[in-house]
């Protein structure tokens, strides 16, 4: 179905409100731009609808019906929203990590591609840091359940983009946790363990110590999954040997 509707940002139209229909909606370039601007307000476009827009733009850009610029315009709206929900950030996490994987696969094409990849990581980091600053890096008493679920998602996503500040925070926490001086909430252990594993040998060594000291099978599983996220080839070989 194709509809020709005059479009301007002061009088925009959105289809499949509430995301109750099982279909994709492809807007024109100017319409995507207007929706991206409006999505900066939680009152204009709900979290569920923004998640649907991002999901549609991602699927349609994959088959060449929508530009990636339209997709990133929607993602750019996320840090401006005053209300953070799980649907939109879950979709954003999946989509940004997918885009990063595509860039990393093309890194062998030349120096310009590497620069593009690093630029993308910085852009994505800024997007996901904004909501983390709002919800905080650690749990608070009486906080809404959605916040408790959103925080580990944000930290885990940031670990994929190699944010230095988050890596240093995670390394400090894991060192304190391994020494028994500072607890880490169970919901946050895997994302912080992952950051520590990606940070290098020091974090990796402490995770090995935590694994050997742990008696809880879930704790051992968390550490093993985190160790598998190490980026250094030497640490990857250690993980393979450790697993065997």
mmCIF file of C-alpha atoms in Angstrom:
data_model
loop_
_atom_site.group_PDB
_atom_site.id
_atom_site.type_symbol
_atom_site.label_atom_id
_atom_site.label_comp_id
_atom_site.label_asym_id
_atom_site.label_seq_id
_atom_site.Cartn_x
_atom_site.Cartn_y
_atom_site.Cartn_z
ATOM 1 C CA UNK A 1 0.000 0.000 0.000
ATOM 2 C CA UNK A 2 1.395 3.394 -0.991
ATOM 3 C CA UNK A 3 -0.025 6.719 0.166
ATOM 4 C CA UNK A 4 1.022 10.154 -1.075
ATOM 5 C CA UNK A 5 0.663 12.536 1.862
ATOM 6 C CA UNK A 6 2.134 16.069 1.904
ATOM 7 C CA UNK A 7 4.623 16.130 4.754
ATOM 8 C CA UNK A 8 6.047 18.849 6.951
ATOM 9 C CA UNK A 9 7.515 18.726 10.427
ATOM 10 C CA UNK A 10 4.777 20.839 11.988
ATOM 11 C CA UNK A 11 2.050 18.476 10.816
ATOM 12 C CA UNK A 12 3.543 14.994 10.586
ATOM 13 C CA UNK A 13 1.751 11.646 10.298
ATOM 14 C CA UNK A 14 2.793 8.317 11.794
ATOM 15 C CA UNK A 15 1.341 4.911 10.955
ATOM 16 C CA UNK A 16 0.985 1.794 13.112
ATOM 17 C CA UNK A 17 0.694 3.783 16.337
ATOM 18 C CA UNK A 18 1.080 1.416 19.267
ATOM 19 C CA UNK A 19 2.807 -1.092 16.967
ATOM 20 C CA UNK A 20 -0.223 -3.365 16.844
ATOM 21 C CA UNK A 21 0.072 -4.117 13.118
ATOM 22 C CA UNK A 22 2.392 -6.756 11.653
ATOM 23 C CA UNK A 23 3.816 -4.716 8.791
ATOM 24 C CA UNK A 24 6.619 -2.297 7.969
ATOM 25 C CA UNK A 25 6.160 1.390 7.208
ATOM 26 C CA UNK A 26 8.548 3.095 4.779
ATOM 27 C CA UNK A 27 8.394 6.887 4.897
ATOM 28 C CA UNK A 28 10.054 9.354 2.543
ATOM 29 C CA UNK A 29 13.385 10.897 3.515
ATOM 30 C CA UNK A 30 11.794 14.141 4.727
ATOM 31 C CA UNK A 31 9.236 12.195 6.768
ATOM 32 C CA UNK A 32 11.965 10.196 8.517
ATOM 33 C CA UNK A 33 13.684 13.492 9.324
ATOM 34 C CA UNK A 34 10.506 14.948 10.851
ATOM 35 C CA UNK A 35 9.851 11.781 12.853
ATOM 36 C CA UNK A 36 13.431 11.855 14.109
ATOM 37 C CA UNK A 37 12.988 15.413 15.329
ATOM 38 C CA UNK A 38 9.644 14.631 16.969
ATOM 39 C CA UNK A 39 11.064 11.486 18.599
ATOM 40 C CA UNK A 40 13.240 13.692 20.809
ATOM 41 C CA UNK A 41 10.107 14.201 22.920
ATOM 42 C CA UNK A 42 8.577 11.287 24.825
ATOM 43 C CA UNK A 43 5.281 13.151 24.707
ATOM 44 C CA UNK A 44 5.308 13.315 20.907
ATOM 45 C CA UNK A 45 6.321 9.711 20.173
ATOM 46 C CA UNK A 46 6.113 6.938 22.771
ATOM 47 C CA UNK A 47 8.959 4.572 23.513
ATOM 48 C CA UNK A 48 7.119 1.654 21.913
ATOM 49 C CA UNK A 49 6.503 3.665 18.740
ATOM 50 C CA UNK A 50 10.099 4.858 18.589
ATOM 51 C CA UNK A 51 11.213 1.237 18.948
ATOM 52 C CA UNK A 52 8.942 0.351 16.035
ATOM 53 C CA UNK A 53 10.303 3.202 13.912
ATOM 54 C CA UNK A 54 13.910 2.167 14.559
ATOM 55 C CA UNK A 55 13.083 -1.468 13.843
ATOM 56 C CA UNK A 56 11.344 -0.543 10.576
ATOM 57 C CA UNK A 57 14.165 1.760 9.474
ATOM 58 C CA UNK A 58 16.737 -0.925 10.264
ATOM 59 C CA UNK A 59 14.904 -3.640 8.327
ATOM 60 C CA UNK A 60 14.197 -1.370 5.362
ATOM 61 C CA UNK A 61 17.761 -0.007 5.227
ATOM 62 C CA UNK A 62 19.032 -3.586 5.092
ATOM 63 C CA UNK A 63 17.173 -4.121 1.816
ATOM 64 C CA UNK A 64 18.023 -0.682 0.459
ATOM 65 C CA UNK A 65 14.587 0.924 0.760
ATOM 66 C CA UNK A 66 15.617 3.438 3.431
ATOM 67 C CA UNK A 67 18.920 5.247 3.879
ATOM 68 C CA UNK A 68 21.079 4.512 6.910
ATOM 69 C CA UNK A 69 20.993 8.272 7.544
ATOM 70 C CA UNK A 70 17.256 7.984 8.270
ATOM 71 C CA UNK A 71 18.002 5.232 10.755
ATOM 72 C CA UNK A 72 20.736 7.193 12.537
ATOM 73 C CA UNK A 73 18.459 10.254 12.673
ATOM 74 C CA UNK A 74 16.050 8.236 14.828
ATOM 75 C CA UNK A 75 18.878 6.950 17.012
ATOM 76 C CA UNK A 76 20.110 10.518 17.461
ATOM 77 C CA UNK A 77 16.782 11.354 19.100
ATOM 78 C CA UNK A 78 17.210 8.892 21.957
ATOM 79 C CA UNK A 79 19.556 10.879 24.254
ATOM 80 C CA UNK A 80 17.179 13.868 24.195
ATOM 81 C CA UNK A 81 14.219 11.977 25.650
ATOM 82 C CA UNK A 82 13.450 12.553 29.336
ATOM 83 C CA UNK A 83 11.833 9.136 29.776
ATOM 84 C CA UNK A 84 13.855 5.988 29.122
ATOM 85 C CA UNK A 85 12.072 2.728 28.327
ATOM 86 C CA UNK A 86 13.255 -0.796 27.655
ATOM 87 C CA UNK A 87 11.661 -1.247 24.177
ATOM 88 C CA UNK A 88 13.439 1.632 22.418
ATOM 89 C CA UNK A 89 16.807 1.068 24.094
ATOM 90 C CA UNK A 90 16.728 -2.685 23.467
ATOM 91 C CA UNK A 91 16.151 -2.099 19.761
ATOM 92 C CA UNK A 92 18.773 0.654 19.681
ATOM 93 C CA UNK A 93 21.304 -1.655 21.338
ATOM 94 C CA UNK A 94 20.728 -4.395 18.788
ATOM 95 C CA UNK A 95 20.815 -2.053 15.803
ATOM 96 C CA UNK A 96 23.933 -0.102 16.812
ATOM 97 C CA UNK A 97 25.867 -3.293 17.538
ATOM 98 C CA UNK A 98 24.786 -4.683 14.168
ATOM 99 C CA UNK A 99 26.012 -1.538 12.396
ATOM 100 C CA UNK A 100 29.317 -1.747 14.267
ATOM 101 C CA UNK A 101 29.760 -5.375 13.214
ATOM 102 C CA UNK A 102 29.214 -4.383 9.571
ATOM 103 C CA UNK A 103 31.834 -1.642 9.869
ATOM 104 C CA UNK A 104 34.321 -3.984 11.556
ATOM 105 C CA UNK A 105 33.883 -6.523 8.780
ATOM 106 C CA UNK A 106 34.871 -3.816 6.294
ATOM 107 C CA UNK A 107 37.860 -2.575 8.313
ATOM 108 C CA UNK A 108 40.316 -4.326 6.011
ATOM 109 C CA UNK A 109 39.298 -2.040 3.155
ATOM 110 C CA UNK A 110 41.604 0.757 4.276
ATOM 111 C CA UNK A 111 42.456 3.437 6.825
ATOM 112 C CA UNK A 112 39.364 5.498 6.066
ATOM 113 C CA UNK A 113 37.149 2.582 7.074
ATOM 114 C CA UNK A 114 38.988 2.260 10.382
ATOM 115 C CA UNK A 115 38.439 5.962 11.046
ATOM 116 C CA UNK A 116 34.763 5.518 10.263
ATOM 117 C CA UNK A 117 34.533 2.626 12.717
ATOM 118 C CA UNK A 118 36.175 4.627 15.506
ATOM 119 C CA UNK A 119 33.941 7.603 14.754
ATOM 120 C CA UNK A 120 30.880 5.368 14.921
ATOM 121 C CA UNK A 121 31.975 4.000 18.305
ATOM 122 C CA UNK A 122 32.285 7.528 19.691
ATOM 123 C CA UNK A 123 28.867 8.486 18.305
ATOM 124 C CA UNK A 124 27.194 5.372 19.716
ATOM 125 C CA UNK A 125 28.923 5.811 23.074
ATOM 126 C CA UNK A 126 27.497 9.321 23.419
ATOM 127 C CA UNK A 127 24.014 8.002 22.652
ATOM 128 C CA UNK A 128 24.111 5.310 25.351
ATOM 129 C CA UNK A 129 25.914 7.346 27.989
ATOM 130 C CA UNK A 130 23.063 9.847 28.234
ATOM 131 C CA UNK A 131 20.471 7.418 29.654
ATOM 132 C CA UNK A 132 23.084 5.775 31.894
ATOM 133 C CA UNK A 133 23.773 9.149 33.475
ATOM 134 C CA UNK A 134 20.038 9.477 34.105
ATOM 135 C CA UNK A 135 19.529 6.020 35.680
ATOM 136 C CA UNK A 136 22.929 5.853 37.408
ATOM 137 C CA UNK A 137 25.641 3.203 37.268
ATOM 138 C CA UNK A 138 24.425 1.388 40.367
ATOM 139 C CA UNK A 139 21.025 0.336 41.751
ATOM 140 C CA UNK A 140 19.090 2.653 44.046
ATOM 141 C CA UNK A 141 16.643 1.589 46.706
ATOM 142 C CA UNK A 142 13.032 1.623 45.506
ATOM 143 C CA UNK A 143 13.872 2.363 41.869
ATOM 144 C CA UNK A 144 11.373 1.265 39.159
ATOM 145 C CA UNK A 145 11.864 -2.218 37.756
ATOM 146 C CA UNK A 146 12.375 -0.844 34.251
ATOM 147 C CA UNK A 147 15.430 1.078 35.482
ATOM 148 C CA UNK A 148 16.882 -2.074 37.060
ATOM 149 C CA UNK A 149 16.455 -3.860 33.725
ATOM 150 C CA UNK A 150 17.693 -0.971 31.600
ATOM 151 C CA UNK A 151 20.960 -0.325 33.459
ATOM 152 C CA UNK A 152 22.716 -3.651 32.619
ATOM 153 C CA UNK A 153 21.589 -3.330 28.994
ATOM 154 C CA UNK A 154 23.194 0.112 28.726
ATOM 155 C CA UNK A 155 26.437 -0.950 30.413
ATOM 156 C CA UNK A 156 26.711 -4.104 28.320
ATOM 157 C CA UNK A 157 26.125 -2.107 25.124
ATOM 158 C CA UNK A 158 28.735 0.476 26.090
ATOM 159 C CA UNK A 159 31.222 -2.340 26.653
ATOM 160 C CA UNK A 160 30.862 -3.217 22.979
ATOM 161 C CA UNK A 161 31.917 0.299 21.959
ATOM 162 C CA UNK A 162 35.086 0.266 24.063
ATOM 163 C CA UNK A 163 34.376 3.363 26.144
ATOM 164 C CA UNK A 164 37.530 4.123 28.155
ATOM 165 C CA UNK A 165 35.752 5.728 31.129
ATOM 166 C CA UNK A 166 33.408 2.770 31.522
ATOM 167 C CA UNK A 167 36.315 0.340 31.160
ATOM 168 C CA UNK A 168 38.254 2.061 33.950
ATOM 169 C CA UNK A 169 35.175 2.131 36.204
ATOM 170 C CA UNK A 170 34.572 -1.557 35.553
ATOM 171 C CA UNK A 171 38.200 -2.475 36.194
ATOM 172 C CA UNK A 172 38.167 -0.650 39.527
ATOM 173 C CA UNK A 173 34.912 -2.324 40.560
ATOM 174 C CA UNK A 174 36.085 -5.797 39.548
ATOM 175 C CA UNK A 175 39.394 -5.371 41.408
ATOM 176 C CA UNK A 176 37.484 -4.358 44.545
ATOM 177 C CA UNK A 177 34.983 -7.174 44.061
ATOM 178 C CA UNK A 178 37.741 -9.758 43.634
ATOM 179 C CA UNK A 179 39.390 -8.538 46.849
ATOM 180 C CA UNK A 180 36.090 -8.720 48.713
ATOM 181 C CA UNK A 181 35.994 -5.010 49.526
ATOM 182 C CA UNK A 182 33.091 -3.948 47.273
ATOM 183 C CA UNK A 183 30.022 -5.930 46.152
ATOM 184 C CA UNK A 184 28.591 -5.764 42.639
ATOM 185 C CA UNK A 185 24.855 -6.191 42.163
ATOM 186 C CA UNK A 186 24.205 -9.589 40.479
ATOM 187 C CA UNK A 187 22.340 -7.906 37.600
ATOM 188 C CA UNK A 188 25.430 -5.822 36.803
ATOM 189 C CA UNK A 189 28.164 -8.408 37.201
ATOM 190 C CA UNK A 190 28.155 -9.757 33.659
ATOM 191 C CA UNK A 191 28.322 -6.338 31.930
ATOM 192 C CA UNK A 192 31.054 -5.157 34.319
ATOM 193 C CA UNK A 193 32.913 -8.455 33.966
ATOM 194 C CA UNK A 194 32.708 -8.046 30.183
ATOM 195 C CA UNK A 195 34.156 -4.538 30.368
ATOM 196 C CA UNK A 196 36.981 -5.827 32.568
ATOM 197 C CA UNK A 197 37.754 -8.664 30.146
ATOM 198 C CA UNK A 198 37.875 -6.228 27.242
ATOM 199 C CA UNK A 199 40.119 -3.813 29.179
ATOM 200 C CA UNK A 200 43.179 -6.069 29.034
ATOM 201 C CA UNK A 201 45.320 -8.469 31.036
ATOM 202 C CA UNK A 202 44.806 -6.919 34.485
ATOM 203 C CA UNK A 203 41.034 -7.240 34.312
ATOM 204 C CA UNK A 204 41.301 -10.685 32.750
ATOM 205 C CA UNK A 205 43.556 -11.934 35.575
ATOM 206 C CA UNK A 206 41.102 -10.746 38.222
ATOM 207 C CA UNK A 207 38.229 -12.478 36.445
ATOM 208 C CA UNK A 208 40.184 -15.716 36.447
ATOM 209 C CA UNK A 209 40.675 -15.267 40.184
ATOM 210 C CA UNK A 210 36.947 -14.664 40.686
ATOM 211 C CA UNK A 211 36.177 -17.819 38.687
ATOM 212 C CA UNK A 212 38.554 -19.982 40.732
ATOM 213 C CA UNK A 213 37.250 -18.589 44.040
ATOM 214 C CA UNK A 214 33.558 -18.812 43.096
ATOM 215 C CA UNK A 215 31.376 -21.627 44.416
ATOM 216 C CA UNK A 216 28.156 -20.483 42.746
ATOM 217 C CA UNK A 217 27.708 -22.104 39.284
ATOM 218 C CA UNK A 218 25.939 -18.955 38.023
ATOM 219 C CA UNK A 219 28.924 -16.847 39.029
ATOM 220 C CA UNK A 220 31.302 -19.183 37.204
ATOM 221 C CA UNK A 221 29.076 -19.042 34.126
ATOM 222 C CA UNK A 222 29.042 -15.220 34.192
ATOM 223 C CA UNK A 223 32.825 -15.079 34.386
ATOM 224 C CA UNK A 224 33.353 -17.603 31.582
ATOM 225 C CA UNK A 225 30.997 -15.725 29.272
ATOM 226 C CA UNK A 226 32.811 -12.478 30.077
ATOM 227 C CA UNK A 227 36.252 -14.004 29.475
ATOM 228 C CA UNK A 228 35.055 -14.968 25.992
ATOM 229 C CA UNK A 229 34.642 -11.247 25.232
ATOM 230 C CA UNK A 230 38.376 -10.472 25.554
ATOM 231 C CA UNK A 231 39.771 -8.725 22.471
ATOM 232 C CA UNK A 232 43.513 -9.320 22.841
ATOM 233 C CA UNK A 233 44.559 -12.372 20.736
ATOM 234 C CA UNK A 234 46.785 -13.615 23.583
ATOM 235 C CA UNK A 235 43.853 -13.443 26.011
ATOM 236 C CA UNK A 236 41.597 -15.193 23.505
ATOM 237 C CA UNK A 237 44.111 -18.059 23.429
ATOM 238 C CA UNK A 238 44.138 -18.122 27.225
ATOM 239 C CA UNK A 239 40.349 -18.373 27.235
ATOM 240 C CA UNK A 240 40.452 -21.306 24.805
ATOM 241 C CA UNK A 241 43.059 -23.083 26.930
ATOM 242 C CA UNK A 242 41.148 -22.260 30.115
ATOM 243 C CA UNK A 243 37.917 -23.648 28.682
ATOM 244 C CA UNK A 244 39.588 -26.901 27.632
#
